[in-house]
PDB file of C-alpha atoms in Angstrom:
ATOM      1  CA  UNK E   1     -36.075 -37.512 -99.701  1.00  0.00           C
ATOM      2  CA  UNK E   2     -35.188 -39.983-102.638  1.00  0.00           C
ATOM      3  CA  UNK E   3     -31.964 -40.170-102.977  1.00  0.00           C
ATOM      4  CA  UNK E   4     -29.585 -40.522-105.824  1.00  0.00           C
ATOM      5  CA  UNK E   5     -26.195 -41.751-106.430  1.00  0.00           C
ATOM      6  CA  UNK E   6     -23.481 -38.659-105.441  1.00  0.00           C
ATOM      7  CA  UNK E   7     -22.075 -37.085-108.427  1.00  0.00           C
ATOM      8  CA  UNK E   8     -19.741 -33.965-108.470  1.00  0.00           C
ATOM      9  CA  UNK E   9     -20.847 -30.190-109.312  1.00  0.00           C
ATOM     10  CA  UNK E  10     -18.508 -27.444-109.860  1.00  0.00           C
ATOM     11  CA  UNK E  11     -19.791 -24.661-108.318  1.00  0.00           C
ATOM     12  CA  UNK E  12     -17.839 -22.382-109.292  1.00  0.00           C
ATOM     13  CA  UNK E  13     -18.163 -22.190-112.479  1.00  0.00           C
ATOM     14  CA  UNK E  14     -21.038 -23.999-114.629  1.00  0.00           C
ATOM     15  CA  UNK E  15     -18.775 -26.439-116.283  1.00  0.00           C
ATOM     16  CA  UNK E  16     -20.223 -29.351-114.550  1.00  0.00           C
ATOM     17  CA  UNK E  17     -22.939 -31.391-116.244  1.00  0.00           C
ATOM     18  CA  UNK E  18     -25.736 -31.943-113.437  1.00  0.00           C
ATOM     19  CA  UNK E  19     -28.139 -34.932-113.807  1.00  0.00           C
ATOM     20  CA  UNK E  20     -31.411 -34.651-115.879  1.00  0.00           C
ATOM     21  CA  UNK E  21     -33.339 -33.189-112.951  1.00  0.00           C
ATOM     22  CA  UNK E  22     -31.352 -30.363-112.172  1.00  0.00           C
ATOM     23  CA  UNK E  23     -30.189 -27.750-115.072  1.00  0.00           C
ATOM     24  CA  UNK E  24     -27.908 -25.688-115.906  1.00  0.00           C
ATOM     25  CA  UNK E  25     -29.739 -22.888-113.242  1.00  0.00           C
ATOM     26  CA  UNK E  26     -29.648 -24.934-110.873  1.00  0.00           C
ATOM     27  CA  UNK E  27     -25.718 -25.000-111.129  1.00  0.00           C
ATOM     28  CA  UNK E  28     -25.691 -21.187-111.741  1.00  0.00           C
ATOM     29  CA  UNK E  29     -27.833 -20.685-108.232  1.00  0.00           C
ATOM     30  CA  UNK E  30     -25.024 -22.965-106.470  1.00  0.00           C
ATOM     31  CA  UNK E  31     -22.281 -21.051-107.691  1.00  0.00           C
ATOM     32  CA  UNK E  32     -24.300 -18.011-106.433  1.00  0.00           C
ATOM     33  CA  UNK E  33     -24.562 -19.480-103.120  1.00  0.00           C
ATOM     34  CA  UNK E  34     -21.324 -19.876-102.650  1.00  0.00           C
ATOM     35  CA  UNK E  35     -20.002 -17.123-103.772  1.00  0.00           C
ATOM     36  CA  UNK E  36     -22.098 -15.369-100.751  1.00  0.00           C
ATOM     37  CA  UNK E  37     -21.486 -17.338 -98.512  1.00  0.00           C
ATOM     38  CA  UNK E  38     -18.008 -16.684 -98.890  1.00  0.00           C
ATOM     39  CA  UNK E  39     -16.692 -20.535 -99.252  1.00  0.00           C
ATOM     40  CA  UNK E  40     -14.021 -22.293-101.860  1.00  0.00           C
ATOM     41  CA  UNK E  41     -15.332 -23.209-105.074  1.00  0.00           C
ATOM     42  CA  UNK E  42     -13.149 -26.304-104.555  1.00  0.00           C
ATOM     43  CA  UNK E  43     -13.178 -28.809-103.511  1.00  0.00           C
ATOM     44  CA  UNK E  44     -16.851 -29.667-105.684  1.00  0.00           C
ATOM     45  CA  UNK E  45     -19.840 -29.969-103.997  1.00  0.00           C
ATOM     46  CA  UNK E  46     -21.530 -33.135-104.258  1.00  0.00           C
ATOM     47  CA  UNK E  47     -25.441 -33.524-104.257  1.00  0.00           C
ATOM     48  CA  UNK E  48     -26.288 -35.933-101.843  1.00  0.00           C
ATOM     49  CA  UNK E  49     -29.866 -36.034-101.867  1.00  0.00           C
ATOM     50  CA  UNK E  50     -32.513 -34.707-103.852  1.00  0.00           C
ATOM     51  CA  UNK E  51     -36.572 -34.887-103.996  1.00  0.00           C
ATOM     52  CA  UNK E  52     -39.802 -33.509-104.945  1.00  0.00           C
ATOM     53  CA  UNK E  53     -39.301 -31.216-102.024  1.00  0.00           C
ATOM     54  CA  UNK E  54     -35.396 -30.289-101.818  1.00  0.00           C
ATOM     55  CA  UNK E  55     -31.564 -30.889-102.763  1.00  0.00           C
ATOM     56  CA  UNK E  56     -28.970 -31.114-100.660  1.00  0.00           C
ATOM     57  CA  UNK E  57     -25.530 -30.935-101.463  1.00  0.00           C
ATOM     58  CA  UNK E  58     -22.139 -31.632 -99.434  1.00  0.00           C
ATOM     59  CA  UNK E  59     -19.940 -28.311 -99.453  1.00  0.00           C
ATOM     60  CA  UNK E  60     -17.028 -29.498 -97.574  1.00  0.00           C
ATOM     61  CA  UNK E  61     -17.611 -29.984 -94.011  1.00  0.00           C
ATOM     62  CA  UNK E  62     -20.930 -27.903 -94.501  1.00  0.00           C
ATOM     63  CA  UNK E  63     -24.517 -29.407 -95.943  1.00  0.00           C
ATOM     64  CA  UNK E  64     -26.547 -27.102 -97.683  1.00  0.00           C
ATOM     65  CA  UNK E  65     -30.051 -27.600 -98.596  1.00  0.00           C
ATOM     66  CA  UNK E  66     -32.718 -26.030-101.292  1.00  0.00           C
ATOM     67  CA  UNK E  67     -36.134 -26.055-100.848  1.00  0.00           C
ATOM     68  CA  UNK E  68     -37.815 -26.541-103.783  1.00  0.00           C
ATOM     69  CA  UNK E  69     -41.389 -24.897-103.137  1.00  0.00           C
ATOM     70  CA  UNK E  70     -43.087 -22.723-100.584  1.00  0.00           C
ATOM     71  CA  UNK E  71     -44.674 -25.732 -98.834  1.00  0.00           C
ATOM     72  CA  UNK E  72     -40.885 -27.121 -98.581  1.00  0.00           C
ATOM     73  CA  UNK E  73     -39.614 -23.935 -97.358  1.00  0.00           C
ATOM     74  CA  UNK E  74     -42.559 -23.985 -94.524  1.00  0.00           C
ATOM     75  CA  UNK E  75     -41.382 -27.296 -93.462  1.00  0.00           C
ATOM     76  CA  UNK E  76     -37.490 -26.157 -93.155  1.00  0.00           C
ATOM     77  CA  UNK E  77     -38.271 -23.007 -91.003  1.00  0.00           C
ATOM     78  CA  UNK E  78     -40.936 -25.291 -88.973  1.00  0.00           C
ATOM     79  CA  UNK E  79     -37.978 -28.135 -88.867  1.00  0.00           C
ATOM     80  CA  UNK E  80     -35.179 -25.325 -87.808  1.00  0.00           C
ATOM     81  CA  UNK E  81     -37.312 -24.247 -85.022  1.00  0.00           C
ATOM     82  CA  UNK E  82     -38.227 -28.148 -84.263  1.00  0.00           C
ATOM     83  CA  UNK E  83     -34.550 -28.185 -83.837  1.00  0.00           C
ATOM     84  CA  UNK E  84     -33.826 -25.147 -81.400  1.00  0.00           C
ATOM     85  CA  UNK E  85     -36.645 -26.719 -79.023  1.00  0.00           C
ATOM     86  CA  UNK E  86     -35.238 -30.175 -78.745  1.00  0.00           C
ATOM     87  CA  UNK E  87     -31.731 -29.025 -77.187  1.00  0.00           C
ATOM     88  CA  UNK E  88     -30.160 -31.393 -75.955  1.00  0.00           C
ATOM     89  CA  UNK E  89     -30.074 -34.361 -76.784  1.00  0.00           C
ATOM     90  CA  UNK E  90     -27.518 -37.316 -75.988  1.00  0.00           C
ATOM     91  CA  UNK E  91     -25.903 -36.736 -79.864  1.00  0.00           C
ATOM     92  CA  UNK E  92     -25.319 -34.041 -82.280  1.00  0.00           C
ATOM     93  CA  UNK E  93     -28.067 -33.034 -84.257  1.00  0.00           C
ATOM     94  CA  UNK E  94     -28.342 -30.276 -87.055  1.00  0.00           C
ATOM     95  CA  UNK E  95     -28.011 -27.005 -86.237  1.00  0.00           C
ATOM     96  CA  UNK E  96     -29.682 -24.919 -88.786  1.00  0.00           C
ATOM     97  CA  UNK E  97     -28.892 -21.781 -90.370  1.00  0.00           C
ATOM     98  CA  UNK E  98     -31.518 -20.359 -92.683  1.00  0.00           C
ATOM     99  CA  UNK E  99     -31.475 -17.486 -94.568  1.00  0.00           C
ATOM    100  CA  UNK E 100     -32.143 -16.592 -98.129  1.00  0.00           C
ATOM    101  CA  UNK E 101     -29.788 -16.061-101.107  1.00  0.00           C
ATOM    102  CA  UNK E 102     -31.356 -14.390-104.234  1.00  0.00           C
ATOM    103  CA  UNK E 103     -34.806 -15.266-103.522  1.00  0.00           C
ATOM    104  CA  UNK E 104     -33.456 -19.164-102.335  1.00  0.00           C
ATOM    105  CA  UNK E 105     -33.990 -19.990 -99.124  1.00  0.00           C
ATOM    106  CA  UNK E 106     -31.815 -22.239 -97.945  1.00  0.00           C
ATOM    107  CA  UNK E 107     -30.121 -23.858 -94.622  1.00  0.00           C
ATOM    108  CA  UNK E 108     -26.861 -24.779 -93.354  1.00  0.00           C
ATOM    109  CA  UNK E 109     -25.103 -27.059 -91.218  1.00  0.00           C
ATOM    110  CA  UNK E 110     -21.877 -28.705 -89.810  1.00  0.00           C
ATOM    111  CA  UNK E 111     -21.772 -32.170 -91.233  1.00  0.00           C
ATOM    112  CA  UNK E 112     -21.976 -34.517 -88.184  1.00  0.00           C
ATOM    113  CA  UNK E 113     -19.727 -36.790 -88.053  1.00  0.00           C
ATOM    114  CA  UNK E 114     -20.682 -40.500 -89.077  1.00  0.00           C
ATOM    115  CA  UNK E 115     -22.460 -42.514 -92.243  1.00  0.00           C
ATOM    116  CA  UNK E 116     -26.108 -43.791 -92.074  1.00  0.00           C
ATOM    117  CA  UNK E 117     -27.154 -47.164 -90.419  1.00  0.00           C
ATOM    118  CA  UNK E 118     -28.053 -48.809 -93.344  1.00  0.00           C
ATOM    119  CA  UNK E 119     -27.327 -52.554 -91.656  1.00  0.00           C
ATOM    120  CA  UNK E 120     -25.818 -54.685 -88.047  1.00  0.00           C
ATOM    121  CA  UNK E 121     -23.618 -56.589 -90.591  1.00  0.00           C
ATOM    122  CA  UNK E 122     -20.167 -56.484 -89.074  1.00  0.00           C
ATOM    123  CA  UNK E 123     -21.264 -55.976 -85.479  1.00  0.00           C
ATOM    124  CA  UNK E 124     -20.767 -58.366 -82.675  1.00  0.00           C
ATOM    125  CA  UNK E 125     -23.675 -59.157 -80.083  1.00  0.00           C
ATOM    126  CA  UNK E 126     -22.018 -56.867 -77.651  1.00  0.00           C
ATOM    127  CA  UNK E 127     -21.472 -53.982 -80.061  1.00  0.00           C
ATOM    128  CA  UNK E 128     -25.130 -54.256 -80.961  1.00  0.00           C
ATOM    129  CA  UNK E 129     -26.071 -54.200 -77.414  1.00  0.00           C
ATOM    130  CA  UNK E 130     -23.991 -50.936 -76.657  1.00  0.00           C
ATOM    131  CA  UNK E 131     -25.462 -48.938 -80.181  1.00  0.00           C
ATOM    132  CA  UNK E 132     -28.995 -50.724 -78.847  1.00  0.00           C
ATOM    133  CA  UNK E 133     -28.221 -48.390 -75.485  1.00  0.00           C
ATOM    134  CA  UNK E 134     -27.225 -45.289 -77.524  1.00  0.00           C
ATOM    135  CA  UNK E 135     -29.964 -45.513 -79.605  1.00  0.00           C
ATOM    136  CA  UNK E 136     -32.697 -46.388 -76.684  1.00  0.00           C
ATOM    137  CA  UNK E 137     -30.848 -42.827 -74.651  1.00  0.00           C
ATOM    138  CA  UNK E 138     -31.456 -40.726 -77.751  1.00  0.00           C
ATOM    139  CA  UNK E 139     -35.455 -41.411 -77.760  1.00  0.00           C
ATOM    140  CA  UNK E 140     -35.979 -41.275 -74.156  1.00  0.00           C
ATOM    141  CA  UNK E 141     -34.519 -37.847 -74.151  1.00  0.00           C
ATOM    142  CA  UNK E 142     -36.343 -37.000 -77.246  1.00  0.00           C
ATOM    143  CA  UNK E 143     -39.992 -38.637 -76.338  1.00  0.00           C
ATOM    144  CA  UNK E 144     -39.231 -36.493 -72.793  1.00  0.00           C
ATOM    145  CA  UNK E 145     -39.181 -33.201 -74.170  1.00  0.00           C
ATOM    146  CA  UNK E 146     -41.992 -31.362 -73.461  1.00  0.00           C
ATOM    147  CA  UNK E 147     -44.648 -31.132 -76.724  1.00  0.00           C
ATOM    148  CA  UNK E 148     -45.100 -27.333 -75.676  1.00  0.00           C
ATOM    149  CA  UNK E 149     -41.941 -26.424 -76.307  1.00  0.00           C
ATOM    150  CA  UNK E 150     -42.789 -26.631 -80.101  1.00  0.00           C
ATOM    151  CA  UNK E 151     -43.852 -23.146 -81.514  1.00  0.00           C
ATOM    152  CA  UNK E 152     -46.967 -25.072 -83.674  1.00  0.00           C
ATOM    153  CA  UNK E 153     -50.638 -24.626 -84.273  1.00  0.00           C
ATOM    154  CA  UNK E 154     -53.072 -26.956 -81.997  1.00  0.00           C
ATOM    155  CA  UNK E 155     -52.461 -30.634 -83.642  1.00  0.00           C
ATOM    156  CA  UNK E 156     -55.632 -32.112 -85.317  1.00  0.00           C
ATOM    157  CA  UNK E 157     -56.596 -35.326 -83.813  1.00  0.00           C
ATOM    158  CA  UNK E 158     -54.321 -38.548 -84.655  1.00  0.00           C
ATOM    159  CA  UNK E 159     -57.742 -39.937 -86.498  1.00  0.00           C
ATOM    160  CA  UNK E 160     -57.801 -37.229 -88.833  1.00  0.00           C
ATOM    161  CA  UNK E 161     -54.345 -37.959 -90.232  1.00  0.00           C
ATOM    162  CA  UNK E 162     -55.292 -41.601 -90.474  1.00  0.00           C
ATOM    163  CA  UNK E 163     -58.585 -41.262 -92.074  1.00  0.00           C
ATOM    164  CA  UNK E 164     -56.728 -39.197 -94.872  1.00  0.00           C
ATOM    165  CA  UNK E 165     -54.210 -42.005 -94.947  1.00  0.00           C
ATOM    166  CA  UNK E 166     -57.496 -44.786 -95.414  1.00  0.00           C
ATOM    167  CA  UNK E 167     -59.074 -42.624 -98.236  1.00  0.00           C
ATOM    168  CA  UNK E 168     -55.581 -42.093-100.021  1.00  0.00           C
ATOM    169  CA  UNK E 169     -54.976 -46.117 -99.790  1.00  0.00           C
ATOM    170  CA  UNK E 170     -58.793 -46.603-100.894  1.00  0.00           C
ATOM    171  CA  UNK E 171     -57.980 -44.844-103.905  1.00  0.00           C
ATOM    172  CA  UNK E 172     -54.451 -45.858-105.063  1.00  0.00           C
ATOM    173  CA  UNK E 173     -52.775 -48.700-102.868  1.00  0.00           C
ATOM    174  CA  UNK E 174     -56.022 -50.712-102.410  1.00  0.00           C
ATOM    175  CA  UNK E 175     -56.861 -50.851-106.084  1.00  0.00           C
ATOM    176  CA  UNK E 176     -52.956 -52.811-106.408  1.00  0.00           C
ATOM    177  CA  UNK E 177     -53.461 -55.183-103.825  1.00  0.00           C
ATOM    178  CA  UNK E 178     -55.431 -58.722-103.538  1.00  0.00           C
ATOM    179  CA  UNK E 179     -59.093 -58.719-102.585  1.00  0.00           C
ATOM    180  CA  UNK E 180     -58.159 -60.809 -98.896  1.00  0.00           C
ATOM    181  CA  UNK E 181     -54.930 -58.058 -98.552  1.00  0.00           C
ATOM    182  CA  UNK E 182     -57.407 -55.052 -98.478  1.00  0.00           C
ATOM    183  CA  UNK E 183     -59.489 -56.750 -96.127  1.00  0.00           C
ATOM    184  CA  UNK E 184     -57.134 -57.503 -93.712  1.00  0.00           C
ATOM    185  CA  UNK E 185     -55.517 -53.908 -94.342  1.00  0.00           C
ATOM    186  CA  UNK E 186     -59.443 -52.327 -93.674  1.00  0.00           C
ATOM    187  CA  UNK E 187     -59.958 -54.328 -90.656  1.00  0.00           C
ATOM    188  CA  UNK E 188     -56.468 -53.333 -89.277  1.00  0.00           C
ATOM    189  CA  UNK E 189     -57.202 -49.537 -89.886  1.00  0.00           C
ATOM    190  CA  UNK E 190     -60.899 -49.935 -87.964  1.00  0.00           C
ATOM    191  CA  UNK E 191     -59.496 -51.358 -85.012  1.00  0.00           C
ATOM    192  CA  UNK E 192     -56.388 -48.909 -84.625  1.00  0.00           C
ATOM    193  CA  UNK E 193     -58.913 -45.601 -85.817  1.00  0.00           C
ATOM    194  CA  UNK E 194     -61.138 -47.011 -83.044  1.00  0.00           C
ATOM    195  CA  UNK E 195     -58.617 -45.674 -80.131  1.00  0.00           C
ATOM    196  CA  UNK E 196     -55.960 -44.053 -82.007  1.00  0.00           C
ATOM    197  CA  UNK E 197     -57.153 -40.745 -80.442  1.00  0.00           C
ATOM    198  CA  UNK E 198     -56.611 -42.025 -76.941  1.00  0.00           C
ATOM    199  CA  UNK E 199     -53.069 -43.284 -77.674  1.00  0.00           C
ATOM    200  CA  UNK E 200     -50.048 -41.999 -75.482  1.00  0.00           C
ATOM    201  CA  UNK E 201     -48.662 -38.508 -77.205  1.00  0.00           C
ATOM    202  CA  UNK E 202     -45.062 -37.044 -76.863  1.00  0.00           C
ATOM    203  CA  UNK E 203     -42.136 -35.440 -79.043  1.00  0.00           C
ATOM    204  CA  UNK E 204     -41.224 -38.147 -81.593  1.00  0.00           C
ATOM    205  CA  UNK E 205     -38.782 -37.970 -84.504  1.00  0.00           C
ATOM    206  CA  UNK E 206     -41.231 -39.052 -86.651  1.00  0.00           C
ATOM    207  CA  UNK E 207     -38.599 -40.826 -89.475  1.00  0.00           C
ATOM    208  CA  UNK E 208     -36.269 -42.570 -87.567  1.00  0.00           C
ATOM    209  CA  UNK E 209     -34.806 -44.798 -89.698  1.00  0.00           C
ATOM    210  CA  UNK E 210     -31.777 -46.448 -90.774  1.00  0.00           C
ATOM    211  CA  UNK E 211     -30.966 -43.221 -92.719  1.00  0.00           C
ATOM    212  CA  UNK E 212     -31.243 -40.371 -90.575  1.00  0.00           C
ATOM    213  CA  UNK E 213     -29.466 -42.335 -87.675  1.00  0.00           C
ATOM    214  CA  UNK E 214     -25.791 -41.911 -87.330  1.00  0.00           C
ATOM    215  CA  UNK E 215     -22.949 -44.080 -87.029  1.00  0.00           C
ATOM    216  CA  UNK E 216     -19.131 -43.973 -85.777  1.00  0.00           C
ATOM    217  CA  UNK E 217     -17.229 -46.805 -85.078  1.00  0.00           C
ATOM    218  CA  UNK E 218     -20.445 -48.688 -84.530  1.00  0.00           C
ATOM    219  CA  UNK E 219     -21.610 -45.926 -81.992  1.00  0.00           C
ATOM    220  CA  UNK E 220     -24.538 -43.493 -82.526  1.00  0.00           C
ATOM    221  CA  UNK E 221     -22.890 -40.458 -83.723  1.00  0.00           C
ATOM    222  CA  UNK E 222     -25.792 -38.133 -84.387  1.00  0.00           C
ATOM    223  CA  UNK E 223     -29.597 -38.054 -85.847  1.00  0.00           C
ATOM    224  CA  UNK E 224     -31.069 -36.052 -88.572  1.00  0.00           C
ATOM    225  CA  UNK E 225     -33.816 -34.664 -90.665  1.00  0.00           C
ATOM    226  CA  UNK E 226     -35.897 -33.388 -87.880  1.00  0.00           C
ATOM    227  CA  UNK E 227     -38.616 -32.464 -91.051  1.00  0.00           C
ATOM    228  CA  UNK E 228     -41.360 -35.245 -89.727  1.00  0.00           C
ATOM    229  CA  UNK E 229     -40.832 -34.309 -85.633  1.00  0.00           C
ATOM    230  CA  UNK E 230     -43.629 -33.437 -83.488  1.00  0.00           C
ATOM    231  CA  UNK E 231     -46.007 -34.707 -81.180  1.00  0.00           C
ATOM    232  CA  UNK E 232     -47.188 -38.088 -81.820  1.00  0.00           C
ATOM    233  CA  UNK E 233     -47.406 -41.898 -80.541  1.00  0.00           C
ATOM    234  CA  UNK E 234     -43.962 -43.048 -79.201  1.00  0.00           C
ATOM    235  CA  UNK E 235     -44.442 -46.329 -80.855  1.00  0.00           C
ATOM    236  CA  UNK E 236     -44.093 -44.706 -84.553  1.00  0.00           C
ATOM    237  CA  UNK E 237     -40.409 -44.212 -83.562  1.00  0.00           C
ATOM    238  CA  UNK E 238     -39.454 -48.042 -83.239  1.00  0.00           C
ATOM    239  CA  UNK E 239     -41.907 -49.235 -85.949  1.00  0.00           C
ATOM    240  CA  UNK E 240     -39.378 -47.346 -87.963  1.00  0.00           C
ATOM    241  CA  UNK E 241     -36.529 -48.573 -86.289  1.00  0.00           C
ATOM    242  CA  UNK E 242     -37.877 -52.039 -86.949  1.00  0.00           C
ATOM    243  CA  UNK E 243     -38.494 -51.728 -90.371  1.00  0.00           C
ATOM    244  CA  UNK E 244     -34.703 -50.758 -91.187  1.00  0.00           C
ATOM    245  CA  UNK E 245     -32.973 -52.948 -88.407  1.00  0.00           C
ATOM    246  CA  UNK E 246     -35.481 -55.690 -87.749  1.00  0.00           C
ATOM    247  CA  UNK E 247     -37.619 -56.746 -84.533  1.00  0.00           C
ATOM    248  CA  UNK E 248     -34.588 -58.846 -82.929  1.00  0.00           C
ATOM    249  CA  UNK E 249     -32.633 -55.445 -82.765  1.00  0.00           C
ATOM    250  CA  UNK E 250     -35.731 -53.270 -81.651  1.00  0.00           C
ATOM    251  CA  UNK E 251     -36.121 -56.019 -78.664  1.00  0.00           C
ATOM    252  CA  UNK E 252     -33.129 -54.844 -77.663  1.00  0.00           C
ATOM    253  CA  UNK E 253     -34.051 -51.317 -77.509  1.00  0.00           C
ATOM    254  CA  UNK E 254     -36.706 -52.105 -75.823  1.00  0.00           C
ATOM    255  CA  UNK E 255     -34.978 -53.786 -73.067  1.00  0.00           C
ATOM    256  CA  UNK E 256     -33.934 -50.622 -71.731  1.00  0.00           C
ATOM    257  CA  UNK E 257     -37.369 -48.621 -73.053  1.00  0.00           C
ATOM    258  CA  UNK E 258     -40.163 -51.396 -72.323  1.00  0.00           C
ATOM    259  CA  UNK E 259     -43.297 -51.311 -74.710  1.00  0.00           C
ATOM    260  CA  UNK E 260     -46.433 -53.455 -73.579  1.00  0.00           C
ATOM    261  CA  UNK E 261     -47.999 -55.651 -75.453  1.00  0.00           C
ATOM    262  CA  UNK E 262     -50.370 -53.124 -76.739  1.00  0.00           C
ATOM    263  CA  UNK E 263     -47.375 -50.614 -77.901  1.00  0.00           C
ATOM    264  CA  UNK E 264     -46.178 -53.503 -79.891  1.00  0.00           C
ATOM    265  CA  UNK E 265     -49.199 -53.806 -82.163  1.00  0.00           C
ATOM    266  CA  UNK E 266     -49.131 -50.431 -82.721  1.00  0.00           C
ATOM    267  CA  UNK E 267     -45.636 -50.593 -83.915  1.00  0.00           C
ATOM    268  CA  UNK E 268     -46.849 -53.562 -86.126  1.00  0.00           C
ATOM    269  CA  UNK E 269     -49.789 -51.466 -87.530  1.00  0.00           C
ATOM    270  CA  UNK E 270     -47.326 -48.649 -88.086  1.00  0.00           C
ATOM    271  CA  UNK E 271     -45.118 -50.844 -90.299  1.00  0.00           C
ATOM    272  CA  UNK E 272     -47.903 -52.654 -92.070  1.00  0.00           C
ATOM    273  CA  UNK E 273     -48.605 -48.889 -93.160  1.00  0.00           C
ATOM    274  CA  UNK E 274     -44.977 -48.051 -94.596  1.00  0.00           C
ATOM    275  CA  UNK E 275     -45.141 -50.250 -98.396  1.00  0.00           C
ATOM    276  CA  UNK E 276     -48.307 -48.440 -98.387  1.00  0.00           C
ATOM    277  CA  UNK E 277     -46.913 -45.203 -97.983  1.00  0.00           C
ATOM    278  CA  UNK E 278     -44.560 -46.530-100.813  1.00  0.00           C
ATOM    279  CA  UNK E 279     -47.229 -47.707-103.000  1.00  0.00           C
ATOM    280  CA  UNK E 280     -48.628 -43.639-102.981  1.00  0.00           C
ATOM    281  CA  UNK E 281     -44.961 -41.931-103.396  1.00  0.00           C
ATOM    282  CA  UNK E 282     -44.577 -44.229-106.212  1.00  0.00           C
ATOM    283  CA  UNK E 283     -48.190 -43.565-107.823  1.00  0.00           C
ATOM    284  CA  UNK E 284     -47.802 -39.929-107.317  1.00  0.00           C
ATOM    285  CA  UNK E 285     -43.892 -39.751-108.677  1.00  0.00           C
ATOM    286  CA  UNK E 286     -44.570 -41.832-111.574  1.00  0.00           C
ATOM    287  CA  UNK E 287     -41.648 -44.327-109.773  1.00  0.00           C
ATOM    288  CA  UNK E 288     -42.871 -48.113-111.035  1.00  0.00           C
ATOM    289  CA  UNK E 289     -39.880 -49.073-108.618  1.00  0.00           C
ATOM    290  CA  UNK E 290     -40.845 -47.744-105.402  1.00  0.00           C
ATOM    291  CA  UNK E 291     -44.587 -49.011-106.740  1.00  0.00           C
ATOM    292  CA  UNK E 292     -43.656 -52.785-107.050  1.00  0.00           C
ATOM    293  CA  UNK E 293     -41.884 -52.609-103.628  1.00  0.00           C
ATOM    294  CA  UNK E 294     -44.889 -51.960-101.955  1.00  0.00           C
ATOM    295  CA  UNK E 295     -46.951 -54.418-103.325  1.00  0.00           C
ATOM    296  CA  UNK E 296     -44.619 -57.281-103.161  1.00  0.00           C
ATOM    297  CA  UNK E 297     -44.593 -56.116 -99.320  1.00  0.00           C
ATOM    298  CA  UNK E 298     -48.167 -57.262 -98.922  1.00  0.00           C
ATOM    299  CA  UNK E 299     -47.429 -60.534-101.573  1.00  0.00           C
ATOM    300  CA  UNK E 300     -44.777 -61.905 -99.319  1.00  0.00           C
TER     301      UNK E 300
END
């Protein structure tokens, strides 16, 4: 989800200007909402996030979120049941109400207490070690649940996901990119789509970075968006981590996880891949931005 700066909507009445990407029904459908739900019109509700796929919004101590299309709506029920399977886990994570309002579905859930990890600035050595332990308890519980327990169809193989990946990149990202980038970049795909299908599989988050990770007082307080978990390679998980936080961090994950040597060029393929996930958002969203971010990723 791309998100945008927070801004206040009334929803109880349709006073409140929204931004240009959500109208006047959109503020009409929120009042609805809450209305049914039976909660204060004050204090506001703030939007939080919004995306090609959803909007959230902050009602109080409550986050509410809008699917935008049926395929989003597949992915909220699939990521509520995600959620129910996991139980428990070390820290809070949402627990989702879904139901429909009007035609809207929607879900629901207690704020968790905490802001997003968006940097270590601030943190000693031995406060980095201790959210280091937190954070390494919360995947080895997660990575242990057993894939089964996910109500899903069979999973395709892992190459068949990449090989969509290579095409897209062919298409869009390559074109961006300096002649000696895409080679490397092609030569990097052949060798990981060469044994990708015989990689270690369990539960992984699938997004776990800096903001869907949870913070109090420098402690993990709770994980979220649960839209991107499912069986995969465990070394996805701290190539995210990585990219947010930085190797010297992940290393100390790792020191109470280990990852061999072979793990740990996964996890560098896996974040070699991110700009170019951001070069294809940015393509397909029209966001020059997001575009320029990726390629100066591969300039650098």
């Amino acid at each position: 989800m791309k998100h945008q700066s927070e801004m206040p909507i009334a929803p109880g009445s349709i006073q409140g200007e929204v931004d240009a990407t959500h109208g006047g029904a959109d503020a009409m459908l929120l009042a609805r909402i809450v209305a049914e739900l039976g909660m204060p019109s004050e204090p506001p509700a703030v939007l939080i996030g919004s995306g090609q796929n959803s909007v959230a919004y902050q009602l109080g101590d409550r986050i509410l979120r809008l699917p935008r299309h049926a395929g989003a709506e597949r992915d909220l029920l699939r990521e509520a049941s995600t959620l129910r399977a996991v139980r428990p886990l070390p820290v809070p994570v949402p627990d989702l109400e879904v139901r429909r309002i009007g035609g809207q579905l929607i879900s629901l859930h207690a704020k968790i207490p905490g802001e997003p990890l968006s940097h270590l600035a601030g943190l000693t050595i031995g406060a980095r070690k201790a959210l280091a332990v937190d954070l390494a308890a919360f995947l080895q519980a997660l990575h242990s649940v057993p894939i089964d327990r996910l109500e899903a169809e069979p999973a395709e193989a892992p190459s068949s996901e990449w090989h969509r990946l290579l095409t897209q990149c062919e298409d869009v990202a390559f074109p961006l990119l300096s002649p000696d980038v895409v080679t490397g970049l092609r030569t990097r795909f052949s060798d990981f789509l060469a044994t990708c299908d015989a990689l270690p599989q369990c539960l992984i988050h699938g997004d776990f970075g800096t903001g869907n990770i949870l913070v109090d007082r420098g402690r993990l307080s709770g994980v979220i968006d649960f839209s991107g978990c499912g069986p995969g390679d465990p070394a996805y998980d701290f190539a995210s981590l990585a990219a947010g936080l930085g190797d010297g961090f992940v290393d100390l994950v790792l020191e109470y996880l280990p990852a061999d040597t072979a793990a740990r060029e996964r996890m560098s393929f896996y974040r070699m891949t991110f700009p170019l996930l951001d070069i294809l958002y940015g393509v397909e969203n029209r966001d020059p931005e997001t575009i320029h971010a990726g390629v100066r990723a591969f300039a650098a």
